Amino acid sequence: MDDILLVPMTAEFAKCNLAGTKPPGDRWAPDYPLADEADAIRYFLSRGDRPGTPDFGVFGLYVVRDLPDRAAIGGIGFFGPPDDSGIVELGFGIVPSMRRRGMATSALRRALAIARDNGASTVRADTTVDNAASIRVMQKAGMTRTRSADGMVYFETDVTGGAALGCRGEDNPPAND
């Protein structure tokens, strides 16, 4: 589904997100930003105060934007680059007003492609056992449930086989999902 873009989050955008104020000329869904993004954004900003994705390269945070109006509707991001084993972890979220449209699955598939295309071998994510929507998104994106513990469900996928779908950035043409 070609309904979203992943746009690397800049330090400026991250600061606006935390303050709850749109950058000049930007568009946000009425219920953006997500409260769940705040911890990840604070960590992101603690890694450096430079434009782009501080110290993470492509393994930083991304703003999920809908098409055609490019409004910010959520976020997806990595908790840093892959470890020595090639494992990278990520998290994601879409605002309530835009859920149940396949956008989270599209964003996750694109993030899996970013991981694959940049040297990761395995992507991991988790959610609470009662978050059926996130569980379904991870399953639809091809992730496998590996275990449950302490109220959490853990998923992972091997991205070395090329199963992840292509990524489309701000200037790239749509891919056929």
Tab-separated table of N, CA and C in Angstrom:
chain	number	residue	atom	x	y	z
A	1	MET	N	0.850	-1.183	0.000
A	1	MET	CA	0.000	0.000	0.000
A	1	MET	C	0.893	1.243	0.000
A	2	ASP	N	0.680	2.126	-0.932
A	2	ASP	CA	1.494	3.323	-1.056
A	2	ASP	C	0.788	4.512	-0.431
A	3	ASP	N	0.558	4.423	0.849
A	3	ASP	CA	-0.221	5.438	1.530
A	3	ASP	C	0.583	6.277	2.504
A	4	ILE	N	1.866	5.986	2.632
A	4	ILE	CA	2.687	6.711	3.600
A	4	ILE	C	4.082	6.987	3.050
A	5	LEU	N	4.753	7.917	3.700
A	5	LEU	CA	6.182	8.180	3.498
A	5	LEU	C	6.862	8.045	4.843
A	6	LEU	N	8.095	7.590	4.847
A	6	LEU	CA	8.939	7.663	6.039
A	6	LEU	C	9.961	8.750	5.777
A	7	VAL	N	9.979	9.738	6.650
A	7	VAL	CA	10.881	10.873	6.493
A	7	VAL	C	11.789	10.930	7.723
A	8	PRO	N	13.116	10.907	7.523
A	8	PRO	CA	14.005	10.965	8.695
A	8	PRO	C	13.665	12.159	9.589
A	9	MET	N	13.601	11.901	10.883
A	9	MET	CA	13.291	12.956	11.839
A	9	MET	C	14.543	13.790	12.090
A	10	THR	N	14.395	15.090	11.986
A	10	THR	CA	15.493	15.992	12.296
A	10	THR	C	15.429	16.396	13.771
A	11	ALA	N	16.525	16.915	14.267
A	11	ALA	CA	16.543	17.399	15.649
A	11	ALA	C	15.529	18.531	15.825
A	12	GLU	N	15.398	19.399	14.823
A	12	GLU	CA	14.430	20.497	14.910
A	12	GLU	C	13.004	19.961	15.025
A	13	PHE	N	12.674	18.984	14.181
A	13	PHE	CA	11.337	18.407	14.236
A	13	PHE	C	11.110	17.724	15.585
A	14	ALA	N	12.128	17.027	16.082
A	14	ALA	CA	12.009	16.331	17.363
A	14	ALA	C	11.701	17.305	18.497
A	15	LYS	N	12.369	18.438	18.496
A	15	LYS	CA	12.124	19.454	19.531
A	15	LYS	C	10.701	20.006	19.423
A	16	CYS	N	10.233	20.240	18.206
A	16	CYS	CA	8.859	20.713	18.013
A	16	CYS	C	7.865	19.658	18.487
A	17	ASN	N	8.147	18.402	18.187
A	17	ASN	CA	7.276	17.318	18.609
A	17	ASN	C	7.125	17.317	20.121
A	18	LEU	N	8.241	17.400	20.840
A	18	LEU	CA	8.187	17.396	22.303
A	18	LEU	C	7.424	18.605	22.841
A	19	ALA	N	7.559	19.735	22.155
A	19	ALA	CA	6.864	20.952	22.583
A	19	ALA	C	5.398	20.968	22.134
A	20	GLY	N	5.042	20.043	21.221
A	20	GLY	CA	3.674	20.013	20.715
A	20	GLY	C	3.361	21.145	19.757
A	21	THR	N	4.396	21.670	19.103
A	21	THR	CA	4.206	22.777	18.161
A	21	THR	C	4.735	22.380	16.783
A	22	LYS	N	3.944	22.603	15.758
A	22	LYS	CA	4.349	22.269	14.398
A	22	LYS	C	5.454	23.197	13.914
A	23	PRO	N	6.443	22.641	13.191
A	23	PRO	CA	7.386	23.517	12.500
A	23	PRO	C	6.628	24.355	11.474
A	24	PRO	N	7.097	25.556	11.166
A	24	PRO	CA	6.406	26.409	10.187
A	24	PRO	C	6.161	25.669	8.876
A	25	GLY	N	4.917	25.727	8.413
A	25	GLY	CA	4.549	25.120	7.141
A	25	GLY	C	4.313	23.622	7.171
A	26	ASP	N	4.512	22.989	8.304
A	26	ASP	CA	4.327	21.540	8.395
A	26	ASP	C	2.854	21.213	8.611
A	27	ARG	N	2.491	19.970	8.351
A	27	ARG	CA	1.128	19.498	8.576
A	27	ARG	C	1.182	18.338	9.563
A	28	TRP	N	0.256	18.353	10.514
A	28	TRP	CA	0.137	17.272	11.491
A	28	TRP	C	-1.313	16.839	11.555
A	29	ALA	N	-1.539	15.554	11.743
A	29	ALA	CA	-2.889	15.070	12.032
A	29	ALA	C	-3.342	15.735	13.326
A	30	PRO	N	-4.639	15.947	13.510
A	30	PRO	CA	-5.122	16.640	14.710
A	30	PRO	C	-4.683	15.992	16.024
A	31	ASP	N	-4.483	14.671	16.042
A	31	ASP	CA	-4.085	13.982	17.271
A	31	ASP	C	-2.598	13.626	17.309
A	32	TYR	N	-1.796	14.290	16.476
A	32	TYR	CA	-0.343	14.139	16.510
A	32	TYR	C	0.212	15.302	17.328
A	33	PRO	N	1.263	15.126	18.109
A	33	PRO	CA	2.133	13.961	18.234
A	33	PRO	C	1.606	12.928	19.227
A	34	LEU	N	2.162	11.744	19.132
A	34	LEU	CA	1.839	10.645	20.039
A	34	LEU	C	2.622	10.792	21.336
A	35	ALA	N	1.951	10.626	22.445
A	35	ALA	CA	2.636	10.691	23.740
A	35	ALA	C	3.699	9.606	23.857
A	36	ASP	N	3.463	8.449	23.233
A	36	ASP	CA	4.410	7.329	23.308
A	36	ASP	C	5.753	7.634	22.650
A	37	GLU	N	5.808	8.631	21.793
A	37	GLU	CA	7.059	8.967	21.111
A	37	GLU	C	8.034	9.741	21.986
A	38	ALA	N	7.571	10.353	23.039
A	38	ALA	CA	8.390	11.290	23.809
A	38	ALA	C	9.676	10.676	24.327
A	39	ASP	N	9.626	9.487	24.902
A	39	ASP	CA	10.848	8.870	25.440
A	39	ASP	C	11.864	8.596	24.333
A	40	ALA	N	11.396	8.058	23.207
A	40	ALA	CA	12.298	7.777	22.091
A	40	ALA	C	12.907	9.074	21.558
A	41	ILE	N	12.111	10.125	21.498
A	41	ILE	CA	12.615	11.400	20.989
A	41	ILE	C	13.633	12.014	21.951
A	42	ARG	N	13.360	11.933	23.221
A	42	ARG	CA	14.350	12.449	24.190
A	42	ARG	C	15.676	11.692	24.070
A	43	TYR	N	15.610	10.390	23.910
A	43	TYR	CA	16.830	9.599	23.725
A	43	TYR	C	17.530	10.014	22.430
A	44	PHE	N	16.755	10.163	21.371
A	44	PHE	CA	17.261	10.602	20.066
A	44	PHE	C	18.024	11.926	20.218
A	45	LEU	N	17.407	12.877	20.906
A	45	LEU	CA	18.046	14.182	21.077
A	45	LEU	C	19.262	14.114	21.993
A	46	SER	N	19.289	13.193	22.938
A	46	SER	CA	20.436	13.087	23.844
A	46	SER	C	21.688	12.605	23.127
A	47	ARG	N	21.513	12.056	21.928
A	47	ARG	CA	22.645	11.546	21.160
A	47	ARG	C	23.390	12.651	20.420
A	48	GLY	N	22.904	13.866	20.466
A	48	GLY	CA	23.546	14.980	19.790
A	48	GLY	C	22.517	15.999	19.371
A	49	ASP	N	22.930	17.229	19.194
A	49	ASP	CA	21.999	18.296	18.833
A	49	ASP	C	22.363	18.833	17.457
A	50	ARG	N	22.335	17.932	16.476
A	50	ARG	CA	22.655	18.303	15.096
A	50	ARG	C	21.475	17.939	14.203
A	51	PRO	N	21.352	18.597	13.053
A	51	PRO	CA	20.300	18.195	12.121
A	51	PRO	C	20.487	16.738	11.698
A	52	GLY	N	19.443	16.106	11.289
A	52	GLY	CA	19.510	14.714	10.863
A	52	GLY	C	19.268	13.791	12.023
A	53	THR	N	19.732	12.595	11.898
A	53	THR	CA	19.532	11.586	12.925
A	53	THR	C	20.820	11.426	13.728
A	54	PRO	N	20.944	12.083	14.867
A	54	PRO	CA	22.182	12.103	15.643
A	54	PRO	C	22.766	10.726	15.915
A	55	ASP	N	23.979	10.521	15.454
A	55	ASP	CA	24.778	9.330	15.716
A	55	ASP	C	24.183	8.009	15.246
A	56	PHE	N	23.002	8.002	14.686
A	56	PHE	CA	22.379	6.751	14.293
A	56	PHE	C	22.382	6.522	12.783
A	57	GLY	N	22.678	7.539	11.988
A	57	GLY	CA	22.558	7.385	10.546
A	57	GLY	C	21.148	6.977	10.182
A	58	VAL	N	21.008	5.969	9.341
A	58	VAL	CA	19.673	5.516	8.931
A	58	VAL	C	18.931	4.815	10.063
A	59	PHE	N	19.628	4.460	11.128
A	59	PHE	CA	19.004	3.757	12.244
A	59	PHE	C	18.542	4.728	13.322
A	60	GLY	N	17.872	5.779	12.879
A	60	GLY	CA	17.304	6.770	13.783
A	60	GLY	C	15.792	6.714	13.769
A	61	LEU	N	15.183	7.863	13.953
A	61	LEU	CA	13.726	7.969	13.989
A	61	LEU	C	13.196	8.525	12.676
A	62	TYR	N	11.986	8.124	12.359
A	62	TYR	CA	11.315	8.572	11.136
A	62	TYR	C	9.925	9.074	11.484
A	63	VAL	N	9.524	10.125	10.804
A	63	VAL	CA	8.154	10.617	10.891
A	63	VAL	C	7.368	9.857	9.830
A	64	VAL	N	6.233	9.298	10.218
A	64	VAL	CA	5.349	8.650	9.260
A	64	VAL	C	4.380	9.724	8.776
A	65	ARG	N	4.338	9.913	7.455
A	65	ARG	CA	3.475	10.925	6.845
A	65	ARG	C	2.515	10.245	5.890
A	66	ASP	N	1.262	10.690	5.912
A	66	ASP	CA	0.273	10.116	5.011
A	66	ASP	C	0.347	10.794	3.652
A	67	LEU	N	-0.219	10.118	2.686
A	67	LEU	CA	-0.335	10.682	1.346
A	67	LEU	C	-1.816	10.891	1.074
A	68	PRO	N	-2.201	11.904	0.367
A	68	PRO	CA	-1.333	12.785	-0.392
A	68	PRO	C	-0.906	14.065	0.333
A	69	ASP	N	-1.433	14.352	1.516
A	69	ASP	CA	-1.164	15.672	2.105
A	69	ASP	C	0.107	15.748	2.948
A	70	ARG	N	0.771	14.628	3.181
A	70	ARG	CA	2.052	14.579	3.893
A	70	ARG	C	1.975	15.039	5.347
A	71	ALA	N	0.824	14.867	5.958
A	71	ALA	CA	0.675	15.218	7.373
A	71	ALA	C	1.379	14.173	8.237
A	72	ALA	N	2.022	14.620	9.308
A	72	ALA	CA	2.632	13.705	10.264
A	72	ALA	C	1.518	12.948	10.973
A	73	ILE	N	1.599	11.617	10.931
A	73	ILE	CA	0.560	10.784	11.541
A	73	ILE	C	1.126	9.784	12.546
A	74	GLY	N	2.427	9.778	12.718
A	74	GLY	CA	3.026	8.830	13.645
A	74	GLY	C	4.530	8.799	13.492
A	75	GLY	N	5.113	7.777	14.087
A	75	GLY	CA	6.551	7.632	14.028
A	75	GLY	C	6.952	6.177	14.061
A	76	ILE	N	8.133	5.925	13.545
A	76	ILE	CA	8.752	4.609	13.613
A	76	ILE	C	10.239	4.855	13.726
A	77	GLY	N	10.904	4.032	14.479
A	77	GLY	CA	12.331	4.269	14.602
A	77	GLY	C	13.055	3.136	15.277
A	78	PHE	N	14.350	3.190	15.074
A	78	PHE	CA	15.265	2.202	15.623
A	78	PHE	C	15.853	2.738	16.922
A	79	PHE	N	16.196	1.816	17.795
A	79	PHE	CA	16.824	2.195	19.061
A	79	PHE	C	18.341	2.183	18.917
A	80	GLY	N	18.822	2.614	17.768
A	80	GLY	CA	20.244	2.661	17.489
A	80	GLY	C	20.604	1.681	16.390
A	81	PRO	N	21.876	1.674	16.003
A	81	PRO	CA	22.326	0.788	14.931
A	81	PRO	C	22.353	-0.671	15.396
A	82	PRO	N	22.512	-1.590	14.445
A	82	PRO	CA	22.573	-2.999	14.816
A	82	PRO	C	23.730	-3.280	15.779
A	83	ASP	N	23.536	-4.272	16.642
A	83	ASP	CA	24.610	-4.677	17.543
A	83	ASP	C	25.615	-5.538	16.781
A	84	ASP	N	26.588	-6.081	17.459
A	84	ASP	CA	27.632	-6.874	16.808
A	84	ASP	C	27.091	-8.118	16.108
A	85	SER	N	25.906	-8.559	16.499
A	85	SER	CA	25.273	-9.722	15.867
A	85	SER	C	24.362	-9.326	14.712
A	86	GLY	N	24.245	-8.035	14.432
A	86	GLY	CA	23.377	-7.558	13.354
A	86	GLY	C	21.932	-7.371	13.771
A	87	ILE	N	21.671	-7.393	15.073
A	87	ILE	CA	20.305	-7.249	15.575
A	87	ILE	C	20.006	-5.789	15.864
A	88	VAL	N	18.849	-5.336	15.407
A	88	VAL	CA	18.390	-3.972	15.648
A	88	VAL	C	16.963	-4.050	16.186
A	89	GLU	N	16.628	-3.120	17.078
A	89	GLU	CA	15.275	-3.071	17.641
A	89	GLU	C	14.579	-1.808	17.180
A	90	LEU	N	13.258	-1.890	17.091
A	90	LEU	CA	12.491	-0.722	16.676
A	90	LEU	C	11.165	-0.648	17.402
A	91	GLY	N	10.538	0.520	17.281
A	91	GLY	CA	9.205	0.756	17.807
A	91	GLY	C	8.434	1.607	16.818
A	92	PHE	N	7.097	1.604	16.922
A	92	PHE	CA	6.284	2.360	15.979
A	92	PHE	C	4.960	2.744	16.614
A	93	GLY	N	4.314	3.744	16.025
A	93	GLY	CA	2.985	4.149	16.467
A	93	GLY	C	2.334	5.057	15.442
A	94	ILE	N	1.030	4.938	15.320
A	94	ILE	CA	0.215	5.758	14.422
A	94	ILE	C	-0.892	6.388	15.265
A	95	VAL	N	-1.222	7.642	14.997
A	95	VAL	CA	-2.268	8.323	15.764
A	95	VAL	C	-3.605	7.600	15.604
A	96	PRO	N	-4.445	7.647	16.640
A	96	PRO	CA	-5.735	6.938	16.594
A	96	PRO	C	-6.603	7.279	15.379
A	97	SER	N	-6.590	8.532	14.943
A	97	SER	CA	-7.457	8.929	13.828
A	97	SER	C	-7.056	8.296	12.500
A	98	MET	N	-5.863	7.721	12.417
A	98	MET	CA	-5.378	7.153	11.157
A	98	MET	C	-5.176	5.635	11.231
A	99	ARG	N	-5.605	5.018	12.303
A	99	ARG	CA	-5.423	3.573	12.467
A	99	ARG	C	-6.442	2.790	11.639
A	100	ARG	N	-6.151	1.501	11.479
A	100	ARG	CA	-7.008	0.549	10.762
A	100	ARG	C	-7.072	0.846	9.265
A	101	ARG	N	-5.977	1.408	8.740
A	101	ARG	CA	-5.895	1.716	7.304
A	101	ARG	C	-4.659	1.082	6.662
A	102	GLY	N	-3.915	0.274	7.413
A	102	GLY	CA	-2.722	-0.377	6.884
A	102	GLY	C	-1.466	0.468	6.934
A	103	MET	N	-1.566	1.657	7.504
A	103	MET	CA	-0.413	2.560	7.505
A	103	MET	C	0.714	2.085	8.419
A	104	ALA	N	0.373	1.530	9.566
A	104	ALA	CA	1.419	1.014	10.468
A	104	ALA	C	2.137	-0.162	9.819
A	105	THR	N	1.388	-1.028	9.142
A	105	THR	CA	2.016	-2.163	8.462
A	105	THR	C	2.933	-1.671	7.353
A	106	SER	N	2.484	-0.681	6.583
A	106	SER	CA	3.337	-0.109	5.533
A	106	SER	C	4.606	0.488	6.118
A	107	ALA	N	4.464	1.228	7.212
A	107	ALA	CA	5.644	1.839	7.843
A	107	ALA	C	6.600	0.774	8.345
A	108	LEU	N	6.072	-0.261	8.975
A	108	LEU	CA	6.934	-1.325	9.491
A	108	LEU	C	7.643	-2.054	8.358
A	109	ARG	N	6.948	-2.342	7.284
A	109	ARG	CA	7.597	-3.006	6.139
A	109	ARG	C	8.729	-2.144	5.579
A	110	ARG	N	8.498	-0.860	5.506
A	110	ARG	CA	9.554	0.025	4.999
A	110	ARG	C	10.740	0.082	5.960
A	111	ALA	N	10.466	0.088	7.264
A	111	ALA	CA	11.553	0.081	8.246
A	111	ALA	C	12.345	-1.227	8.168
A	112	LEU	N	11.672	-2.342	7.927
A	112	LEU	CA	12.372	-3.615	7.759
A	112	LEU	C	13.293	-3.555	6.545
A	113	ALA	N	12.841	-2.897	5.480
A	113	ALA	CA	13.676	-2.741	4.285
A	113	ALA	C	14.883	-1.854	4.573
A	114	ILE	N	14.687	-0.800	5.351
A	114	ILE	CA	15.818	0.057	5.735
A	114	ILE	C	16.848	-0.773	6.483
A	115	ALA	N	16.382	-1.576	7.423
A	115	ALA	CA	17.297	-2.424	8.195
A	115	ALA	C	18.038	-3.388	7.268
A	116	ARG	N	17.307	-4.066	6.406
A	116	ARG	CA	17.907	-5.011	5.466
A	116	ARG	C	18.939	-4.330	4.572
A	117	ASP	N	18.577	-3.186	4.017
A	117	ASP	CA	19.439	-2.498	3.061
A	117	ASP	C	20.661	-1.856	3.699
A	118	ASN	N	20.700	-1.839	5.022
A	118	ASN	CA	21.810	-1.175	5.707
A	118	ASN	C	22.537	-2.085	6.682
A	119	GLY	N	22.509	-3.381	6.405
A	119	GLY	CA	23.383	-4.313	7.102
A	119	GLY	C	22.843	-5.029	8.312
A	120	ALA	N	21.606	-4.783	8.707
A	120	ALA	CA	21.050	-5.534	9.829
A	120	ALA	C	20.695	-6.938	9.351
A	121	SER	N	20.736	-7.886	10.266
A	121	SER	CA	20.328	-9.244	9.924
A	121	SER	C	18.982	-9.594	10.550
A	122	THR	N	18.712	-9.039	11.712
A	122	THR	CA	17.492	-9.358	12.449
A	122	THR	C	16.888	-8.086	13.017
A	123	VAL	N	15.574	-7.971	12.932
A	123	VAL	CA	14.859	-6.843	13.525
A	123	VAL	C	13.950	-7.399	14.612
A	124	ARG	N	13.979	-6.743	15.769
A	124	ARG	CA	13.143	-7.132	16.906
A	124	ARG	C	12.238	-5.981	17.304
A	125	ALA	N	11.060	-6.344	17.836
A	125	ALA	CA	10.119	-5.365	18.367
A	125	ALA	C	9.271	-6.071	19.422
A	126	ASP	N	8.636	-5.285	20.262
A	126	ASP	CA	7.759	-5.868	21.275
A	126	ASP	C	6.574	-4.960	21.527
A	127	THR	N	5.588	-5.525	22.191
A	127	THR	CA	4.394	-4.784	22.572
A	127	THR	C	3.775	-5.475	23.779
A	128	THR	N	2.790	-4.846	24.361
A	128	THR	CA	2.095	-5.465	25.477
A	128	THR	C	1.160	-6.561	24.958
A	129	VAL	N	0.888	-7.560	25.805
A	129	VAL	CA	0.055	-8.687	25.377
A	129	VAL	C	-1.362	-8.263	25.010
A	130	ASP	N	-1.823	-7.141	25.532
A	130	ASP	CA	-3.183	-6.693	25.233
A	130	ASP	C	-3.267	-5.742	24.037
A	131	ASN	N	-2.157	-5.488	23.363
A	131	ASN	CA	-2.160	-4.594	22.208
A	131	ASN	C	-2.336	-5.414	20.926
A	132	ALA	N	-3.569	-5.871	20.700
A	132	ALA	CA	-3.866	-6.735	19.557
A	132	ALA	C	-3.528	-6.071	18.225
A	133	ALA	N	-3.723	-4.765	18.132
A	133	ALA	CA	-3.445	-4.066	16.871
A	133	ALA	C	-1.955	-4.129	16.527
A	134	SER	N	-1.084	-3.845	17.476
A	134	SER	CA	0.355	-3.907	17.210
A	134	SER	C	0.808	-5.327	16.914
A	135	ILE	N	0.234	-6.281	17.626
A	135	ILE	CA	0.561	-7.690	17.360
A	135	ILE	C	0.210	-8.033	15.918
A	136	ARG	N	-0.964	-7.629	15.480
A	136	ARG	CA	-1.398	-7.914	14.115
A	136	ARG	C	-0.513	-7.202	13.089
A	137	VAL	N	-0.134	-5.974	13.354
A	137	VAL	CA	0.757	-5.245	12.438
A	137	VAL	C	2.068	-6.005	12.264
A	138	MET	N	2.659	-6.442	13.360
A	138	MET	CA	3.931	-7.163	13.259
A	138	MET	C	3.762	-8.474	12.514
A	139	GLN	N	2.670	-9.176	12.748
A	139	GLN	CA	2.410	-10.417	12.018
A	139	GLN	C	2.226	-10.139	10.526
A	140	LYS	N	1.444	-9.115	10.176
A	140	LYS	CA	1.203	-8.786	8.767
A	140	LYS	C	2.484	-8.360	8.063
A	141	ALA	N	3.417	-7.766	8.810
A	141	ALA	CA	4.684	-7.339	8.217
A	141	ALA	C	5.684	-8.490	8.110
A	142	GLY	N	5.294	-9.676	8.586
A	142	GLY	CA	6.156	-10.842	8.448
A	142	GLY	C	7.016	-11.163	9.650
A	143	MET	N	6.770	-10.491	10.762
A	143	MET	CA	7.540	-10.777	11.968
A	143	MET	C	6.933	-11.993	12.681
A	144	THR	N	7.781	-12.717	13.394
A	144	THR	CA	7.377	-13.927	14.086
A	144	THR	C	7.415	-13.712	15.590
A	145	ARG	N	6.365	-14.151	16.248
A	145	ARG	CA	6.317	-14.086	17.712
A	145	ARG	C	7.339	-15.076	18.268
A	146	THR	N	8.230	-14.584	19.125
A	146	THR	CA	9.284	-15.448	19.656
A	146	THR	C	9.047	-15.863	21.097
A	147	ARG	N	8.376	-14.990	21.872
A	147	ARG	CA	8.109	-15.340	23.266
A	147	ARG	C	7.187	-14.306	23.886
A	148	SER	N	6.679	-14.644	25.063
A	148	SER	CA	5.900	-13.733	25.891
A	148	SER	C	6.454	-13.813	27.303
A	149	ALA	N	6.534	-12.680	27.968
A	149	ALA	CA	7.013	-12.654	29.350
A	149	ALA	C	6.613	-11.332	29.984
A	150	ASP	N	6.206	-11.394	31.239
A	150	ASP	CA	5.918	-10.194	32.027
A	150	ASP	C	4.990	-9.208	31.325
A	151	GLY	N	3.952	-9.745	30.679
A	151	GLY	CA	2.970	-8.889	30.026
A	151	GLY	C	3.388	-8.343	28.671
A	152	MET	N	4.507	-8.818	28.147
A	152	MET	CA	5.008	-8.358	26.852
A	152	MET	C	5.039	-9.519	25.858
A	153	VAL	N	4.909	-9.177	24.574
A	153	VAL	CA	5.037	-10.131	23.485
A	153	VAL	C	6.197	-9.653	22.622
A	154	TYR	N	7.098	-10.577	22.278
A	154	TYR	CA	8.312	-10.243	21.543
A	154	TYR	C	8.263	-10.866	20.148
A	155	PHE	N	8.663	-10.061	19.167
A	155	PHE	CA	8.668	-10.477	17.767
A	155	PHE	C	10.046	-10.229	17.174
A	156	GLU	N	10.351	-10.981	16.119
A	156	GLU	CA	11.561	-10.694	15.343
A	156	GLU	C	11.399	-11.243	13.944
A	157	THR	N	12.284	-10.799	13.075
A	157	THR	CA	12.317	-11.309	11.713
A	157	THR	C	13.739	-11.214	11.179
A	158	ASP	N	14.093	-12.188	10.374
A	158	ASP	CA	15.375	-12.206	9.676
A	158	ASP	C	15.181	-11.391	8.402
A	159	VAL	N	15.950	-10.335	8.227
A	159	VAL	CA	15.790	-9.489	7.046
A	159	VAL	C	16.844	-9.750	5.981
A	160	THR	N	17.686	-10.755	6.180
A	160	THR	CA	18.740	-11.025	5.202
A	160	THR	C	18.219	-11.689	3.943
A	161	GLY	N	17.027	-12.285	3.996
A	161	GLY	CA	16.487	-12.989	2.844
A	161	GLY	C	15.800	-12.107	1.835
A	162	GLY	N	15.709	-10.795	2.101
A	162	GLY	CA	15.098	-9.878	1.147
A	162	GLY	C	13.584	-9.865	1.184
A	163	ALA	N	12.995	-10.396	2.259
A	163	ALA	CA	11.535	-10.449	2.333
A	163	ALA	C	10.901	-9.104	2.638
A	164	ALA	N	11.661	-8.200	3.249
A	164	ALA	CA	11.089	-6.902	3.617
A	164	ALA	C	10.802	-6.090	2.363
A	165	LEU	N	9.755	-5.302	2.417
A	165	LEU	CA	9.380	-4.488	1.269
A	165	LEU	C	10.255	-3.255	1.157
A	166	GLY	N	10.295	-2.671	-0.040
A	166	GLY	CA	11.139	-1.519	-0.293
A	166	GLY	C	10.753	-0.279	0.483
A	167	CYS	N	11.732	0.544	0.723
A	167	CYS	CA	11.541	1.805	1.443
A	167	CYS	C	11.368	2.924	0.434
A	168	ARG	N	10.540	3.854	0.786
A	168	ARG	CA	10.340	5.011	-0.072
A	168	ARG	C	10.499	6.250	0.778
A	169	GLY	N	11.476	7.028	0.487
A	169	GLY	CA	11.703	8.268	1.213
A	169	GLY	C	10.971	9.415	0.569
A	170	GLU	N	11.206	10.594	1.056
A	170	GLU	CA	10.531	11.817	0.618
A	170	GLU	C	10.641	12.033	-0.893
A	171	ASP	N	11.795	11.722	-1.498
A	171	ASP	CA	12.001	12.024	-2.909
A	171	ASP	C	11.938	10.818	-3.827
A	172	ASN	N	11.628	9.628	-3.283
A	172	ASN	CA	11.617	8.426	-4.088
A	172	ASN	C	10.218	8.127	-4.610
A	173	PRO	N	10.132	7.526	-5.789
A	173	PRO	CA	8.813	7.208	-6.339
A	173	PRO	C	8.165	6.084	-5.538
A	174	PRO	N	6.834	5.974	-5.604
A	174	PRO	CA	6.128	4.925	-4.883
A	174	PRO	C	6.576	3.533	-5.310
A	175	ALA	N	6.593	2.633	-4.348
A	175	ALA	CA	6.877	1.231	-4.633
A	175	ALA	C	5.554	0.487	-4.702
A	176	ASN	N	5.542	-0.637	-5.359
A	176	ASN	CA	4.331	-1.466	-5.405
A	176	ASN	C	4.371	-2.433	-4.244
A	177	ASP	N	3.560	-2.169	-3.228
A	177	ASP	CA	3.502	-3.072	-2.079
A	177	ASP	C	2.574	-4.200	-2.407
